[in-house]
PDB file of C-alpha atoms in Angstrom:
ATOM      1  CA  MET A   1      -0.630  39.399 -68.387  1.00 66.00           C
ATOM      2  CA  LYS A   2      -2.593  40.657 -71.489  1.00 87.00           C
ATOM      3  CA  LYS A   3      -2.304  38.230 -74.128  1.00 91.00           C
ATOM      4  CA  LEU A   4      -0.753  39.541 -77.775  1.00 93.00           C
ATOM      5  CA  VAL A   5      -2.976  38.594 -80.695  1.00 94.00           C
ATOM      6  CA  PHE A   6      -2.121  38.664 -84.071  1.00 94.00           C
ATOM      7  CA  GLU A   7      -4.812  38.442 -87.259  1.00 95.00           C
ATOM      8  CA  ASN A   8      -1.701  36.828 -89.465  1.00 94.00           C
ATOM      9  CA  LEU A   9       1.728  35.484 -89.480  1.00 94.00           C
ATOM     10  CA  ASN A  10       2.510  39.011 -91.133  1.00 91.00           C
ATOM     11  CA  GLU A  11       2.029  40.761 -88.254  1.00 92.00           C
ATOM     12  CA  LEU A  12       4.346  38.955 -86.224  1.00 90.00           C
ATOM     13  CA  SER A  13       7.335  40.830 -87.482  1.00 87.00           C
ATOM     14  CA  ASN A  14       7.210  43.996 -85.174  1.00 88.00           C
ATOM     15  CA  ILE A  15       7.414  41.413 -82.045  1.00 92.00           C
ATOM     16  CA  GLU A  16      10.848  40.320 -83.081  1.00 94.00           C
ATOM     17  CA  GLY A  17      13.679  41.255 -80.602  1.00 94.00           C
ATOM     18  CA  LYS A  18      10.892  42.005 -78.139  1.00 95.00           C
ATOM     19  CA  GLN A  19       9.865  40.418 -74.929  1.00 95.00           C
ATOM     20  CA  LEU A  20       6.586  39.006 -74.716  1.00 96.00           C
ATOM     21  CA  PRO A  21       4.212  39.442 -71.936  1.00 95.00           C
ATOM     22  CA  VAL A  22       5.404  37.899 -68.510  1.00 96.00           C
ATOM     23  CA  GLY A  23       3.456  34.683 -67.770  1.00 94.00           C
ATOM     24  CA  GLU A  24       1.056  34.033 -64.996  1.00 95.00           C
ATOM     25  CA  TRP A  25       1.992  32.083 -62.063  1.00 96.00           C
ATOM     26  CA  TYR A  26       1.457  28.563 -61.472  1.00 95.00           C
ATOM     27  CA  THR A  27       2.139  25.809 -58.838  1.00 97.00           C
ATOM     28  CA  VAL A  28       3.840  22.662 -59.941  1.00 97.00           C
ATOM     29  CA  THR A  29       2.024  19.819 -57.936  1.00 98.00           C
ATOM     30  CA  GLN A  30       3.036  16.602 -56.465  1.00 98.00           C
ATOM     31  CA  GLN A  31       0.172  15.134 -58.809  1.00 98.00           C
ATOM     32  CA  MET A  32       1.744  17.179 -61.923  1.00 97.00           C
ATOM     33  CA  ILE A  33       4.972  15.608 -61.106  1.00 97.00           C
ATOM     34  CA  ASN A  34       3.941  11.697 -60.506  1.00 98.00           C
ATOM     35  CA  ASP A  35       1.929  12.315 -63.836  1.00 98.00           C
ATOM     36  CA  PHE A  36       4.912  13.146 -65.738  1.00 97.00           C
ATOM     37  CA  ALA A  37       7.004  10.383 -64.233  1.00 97.00           C
ATOM     38  CA  ASN A  38       4.316   7.928 -65.235  1.00 97.00           C
ATOM     39  CA  ALA A  39       4.416   9.588 -68.743  1.00 97.00           C
ATOM     40  CA  THR A  40       8.128   9.417 -69.446  1.00 96.00           C
ATOM     41  CA  LEU A  41       8.994   6.251 -67.215  1.00 96.00           C
ATOM     42  CA  ASP A  42      11.368   8.501 -65.144  1.00 94.00           C
ATOM     43  CA  LYS A  43      10.629   7.467 -61.513  1.00 96.00           C
ATOM     44  CA  GLN A  44      13.584   8.155 -59.627  1.00 95.00           C
ATOM     45  CA  TRP A  45      12.594   8.882 -55.792  1.00 97.00           C
ATOM     46  CA  ILE A  46      13.685  12.336 -55.943  1.00 96.00           C
ATOM     47  CA  HIS A  47      10.449  13.297 -57.766  1.00 97.00           C
ATOM     48  CA  ILE A  48       8.061  10.779 -56.308  1.00 96.00           C
ATOM     49  CA  ASP A  49       9.197   9.568 -52.875  1.00 96.00           C
ATOM     50  CA  THR A  50       8.171  11.757 -50.439  1.00 96.00           C
ATOM     51  CA  ALA A  51       9.104  10.377 -47.534  1.00 97.00           C
ATOM     52  CA  LYS A  52      12.738   9.788 -49.021  1.00 97.00           C
ATOM     53  CA  ALA A  53      13.144  13.306 -49.968  1.00 97.00           C
ATOM     54  CA  ALA A  54      11.929  14.659 -46.941  1.00 96.00           C
ATOM     55  CA  LYS A  55      14.806  12.310 -45.718  1.00 96.00           C
ATOM     56  CA  TYR A  56      17.518  12.755 -48.049  1.00 96.00           C
ATOM     57  CA  SER A  57      17.136  15.216 -50.464  1.00 94.00           C
ATOM     58  CA  PRO A  58      18.817  18.800 -50.024  1.00 91.00           C
ATOM     59  CA  THR A  59      15.433  20.589 -50.765  1.00 93.00           C
ATOM     60  CA  LYS A  60      13.471  18.232 -48.115  1.00 96.00           C
ATOM     61  CA  THR A  61      10.608  17.583 -50.751  1.00 97.00           C
ATOM     62  CA  THR A  62      10.537  16.049 -54.251  1.00 97.00           C
ATOM     63  CA  ILE A  63      11.425  17.561 -57.008  1.00 97.00           C
ATOM     64  CA  ALA A  64       9.626  18.340 -60.663  1.00 97.00           C
ATOM     65  CA  HIS A  65      12.129  16.825 -63.522  1.00 96.00           C
ATOM     66  CA  GLY A  66      13.710  19.099 -65.328  1.00 93.00           C
ATOM     67  CA  PHE A  67      12.442  18.131 -68.387  1.00 95.00           C
ATOM     68  CA  MET A  68       8.689  18.716 -67.256  1.00 96.00           C
ATOM     69  CA  SER A  69       9.448  22.567 -67.824  1.00 93.00           C
ATOM     70  CA  VAL A  70      10.884  22.182 -70.923  1.00 93.00           C
ATOM     71  CA  SER A  71       7.662  20.090 -72.034  1.00 94.00           C
ATOM     72  CA  MET A  72       5.568  23.115 -70.715  1.00 93.00           C
ATOM     73  CA  LEU A  73       6.890  25.592 -73.148  1.00 95.00           C
ATOM     74  CA  SER A  74       4.635  25.053 -75.929  1.00 91.00           C
ATOM     75  CA  GLU A  75       1.512  25.844 -73.717  1.00 92.00           C
ATOM     76  CA  LEU A  76       3.219  28.692 -71.548  1.00 94.00           C
ATOM     77  CA  ILE A  77       4.127  30.718 -74.775  1.00 93.00           C
ATOM     78  CA  SER A  78       0.586  29.734 -76.454  1.00 92.00           C
ATOM     79  CA  LYS A  79      -0.400  31.938 -73.195  1.00 92.00           C
ATOM     80  CA  GLN A  80       1.714  34.934 -73.883  1.00 94.00           C
ATOM     81  CA  PHE A  81       0.353  35.433 -77.667  1.00 91.00           C
ATOM     82  CA  GLU A  82      -1.812  34.166 -80.406  1.00 93.00           C
ATOM     83  CA  VAL A  83      -2.260  34.498 -84.256  1.00 95.00           C
ATOM     84  CA  LYS A  84      -5.702  34.076 -85.402  1.00 95.00           C
ATOM     85  CA  SER A  85      -4.974  32.443 -89.021  1.00 96.00           C
ATOM     86  CA  VAL A  86      -2.766  29.744 -87.506  1.00 95.00           C
ATOM     87  CA  THR A  87      -3.854  26.477 -88.504  1.00 95.00           C
ATOM     88  CA  MET A  88      -1.432  24.479 -86.929  1.00 95.00           C
ATOM     89  CA  GLY A  89       1.956  24.777 -84.664  1.00 94.00           C
ATOM     90  CA  LEU A  90       4.606  22.275 -84.128  1.00 94.00           C
ATOM     91  CA  ASN A  91       7.506  22.062 -81.802  1.00 94.00           C
ATOM     92  CA  TYR A  92      10.816  22.251 -83.836  1.00 96.00           C
ATOM     93  CA  GLY A  93      13.387  21.546 -81.327  1.00 96.00           C
ATOM     94  CA  LEU A  94      15.211  23.132 -78.425  1.00 96.00           C
ATOM     95  CA  ASN A  95      19.055  24.943 -77.805  1.00 93.00           C
ATOM     96  CA  LYS A  96      21.037  25.421 -75.320  1.00 92.00           C
ATOM     97  CA  VAL A  97      18.577  23.962 -72.476  1.00 97.00           C
ATOM     98  CA  ARG A  98      19.860  24.334 -68.937  1.00 97.00           C
ATOM     99  CA  PHE A  99      18.397  23.150 -65.702  1.00 97.00           C
ATOM    100  CA  PRO A 100      20.365  26.028 -63.224  1.00 97.00           C
ATOM    101  CA  ASN A 101      17.582  25.350 -60.262  1.00 97.00           C
ATOM    102  CA  PRO A 102      15.593  22.924 -58.902  1.00 96.00           C
ATOM    103  CA  VAL A 103      11.931  22.949 -58.920  1.00 97.00           C
ATOM    104  CA  PRO A 104      10.413  21.860 -55.333  1.00 97.00           C
ATOM    105  CA  VAL A 105       7.289  20.705 -55.209  1.00 98.00           C
ATOM    106  CA  ASN A 106       4.613  23.678 -54.782  1.00 98.00           C
ATOM    107  CA  SER A 107       6.979  25.638 -56.401  1.00 97.00           C
ATOM    108  CA  GLU A 108       5.595  28.775 -58.430  1.00 98.00           C
ATOM    109  CA  LEU A 109       6.845  28.985 -62.061  1.00 97.00           C
ATOM    110  CA  ARG A 110       6.447  31.340 -64.442  1.00 97.00           C
ATOM    111  CA  LEU A 111       7.476  32.290 -68.281  1.00 97.00           C
ATOM    112  CA  ILE A 112       9.641  35.129 -69.339  1.00 97.00           C
ATOM    113  CA  SER A 113      10.185  34.816 -73.035  1.00 97.00           C
ATOM    114  CA  SER A 114      11.368  37.243 -76.021  1.00 97.00           C
ATOM    115  CA  VAL A 115      11.126  36.436 -79.695  1.00 97.00           C
ATOM    116  CA  LYS A 116      14.458  36.056 -80.845  1.00 97.00           C
ATOM    117  CA  LEU A 117      14.428  35.269 -84.333  1.00 96.00           C
ATOM    118  CA  ILE A 118      11.395  35.151 -87.122  1.00 97.00           C
ATOM    119  CA  GLU A 119      11.918  33.201 -90.103  1.00 96.00           C
ATOM    120  CA  ASP A 120      10.052  32.060 -93.646  1.00 95.00           C
ATOM    121  CA  PHE A 121       9.777  28.548 -92.950  1.00 95.00           C
ATOM    122  CA  GLN A 122       7.748  26.338 -95.872  1.00 92.00           C
ATOM    123  CA  ASN A 123       4.605  27.933 -95.553  1.00 89.00           C
ATOM    124  CA  GLY A 124       5.005  29.384 -92.395  1.00 95.00           C
ATOM    125  CA  LYS A 125       7.034  30.897 -90.256  1.00 97.00           C
ATOM    126  CA  LYS A 126       9.619  29.452 -87.538  1.00 97.00           C
ATOM    127  CA  LEU A 127      10.296  31.328 -84.618  1.00 97.00           C
ATOM    128  CA  THR A 128      12.880  31.322 -82.190  1.00 98.00           C
ATOM    129  CA  PHE A 129      12.223  31.959 -78.480  1.00 97.00           C
ATOM    130  CA  ASP A 130      14.593  32.792 -75.416  1.00 98.00           C
ATOM    131  CA  CYS A 131      13.094  31.448 -72.848  1.00 98.00           C
ATOM    132  CA  THR A 132      13.185  31.730 -68.574  1.00 98.00           C
ATOM    133  CA  ILE A 133      11.079  29.773 -66.363  1.00 98.00           C
ATOM    134  CA  GLU A 134      11.589  31.512 -63.320  1.00 98.00           C
ATOM    135  CA  ILE A 135      10.914  30.233 -59.483  1.00 98.00           C
ATOM    136  CA  LYS A 136       8.832  32.505 -57.467  1.00 98.00           C
ATOM    137  CA  GLY A 137      11.403  33.814 -54.809  1.00 97.00           C
ATOM    138  CA  GLN A 138      14.331  32.209 -56.156  1.00 96.00           C
ATOM    139  CA  GLU A 139      17.232  33.924 -57.867  1.00 96.00           C
ATOM    140  CA  LYS A 140      18.161  31.156 -59.931  1.00 98.00           C
ATOM    141  CA  PRO A 141      15.767  29.889 -62.537  1.00 98.00           C
ATOM    142  CA  ALA A 142      14.355  26.474 -63.047  1.00 97.00           C
ATOM    143  CA  CYS A 143      15.265  26.087 -66.987  1.00 97.00           C
ATOM    144  CA  VAL A 144      16.935  28.644 -69.289  1.00 98.00           C
ATOM    145  CA  ALA A 145      16.366  27.601 -72.762  1.00 97.00           C
ATOM    146  CA  GLU A 146      16.327  28.608 -76.893  1.00 97.00           C
ATOM    147  CA  PHE A 147      12.894  27.169 -78.089  1.00 97.00           C
ATOM    148  CA  ILE A 148      12.080  26.942 -81.592  1.00 97.00           C
ATOM    149  CA  PHE A 149       8.128  26.802 -82.854  1.00 94.00           C
ATOM    150  CA  VAL A 150       6.661  26.544 -86.363  1.00 97.00           C
ATOM    151  CA  LEU A 151       3.775  28.097 -87.312  1.00 96.00           C
ATOM    152  CA  PHE A 152       1.317  27.533 -90.353  1.00 96.00           C
ATOM    153  CA  GLU A 153      -1.099  29.228 -91.992  1.00 93.00           C
TER     154      GLU A 153
END
């Protein structure tokens, strides 16, 4: 994947409606799932109890939290493009979030995204992304979301 690099926010206008470079695969480990469980206080057995999950889960293993996928969008998008003049970026919100498929531990995920809309916002730009987090070897994705991010120079 080759990261797109822009000098300033004005250069972003040509990526509206276009797909960003496809993200690289990364592995969701049990340690990541446990850390997320501790941070969010969501310690449901399906996420952290490997023995119980092996016995009772339909996947026969633990699964990542759906919100773990969403929380990674900022970082994953930052690996797809960069604006050199940006001094600050902020999460603005999400629309239409769905988790169509569970993410078993040790799954490989990657982000496919496109820039749906770019709008002026105060002294910056508000970008709306269509995001799909794919699971390697699976037909249905882990997460589909419309993610909104604000960038300031």
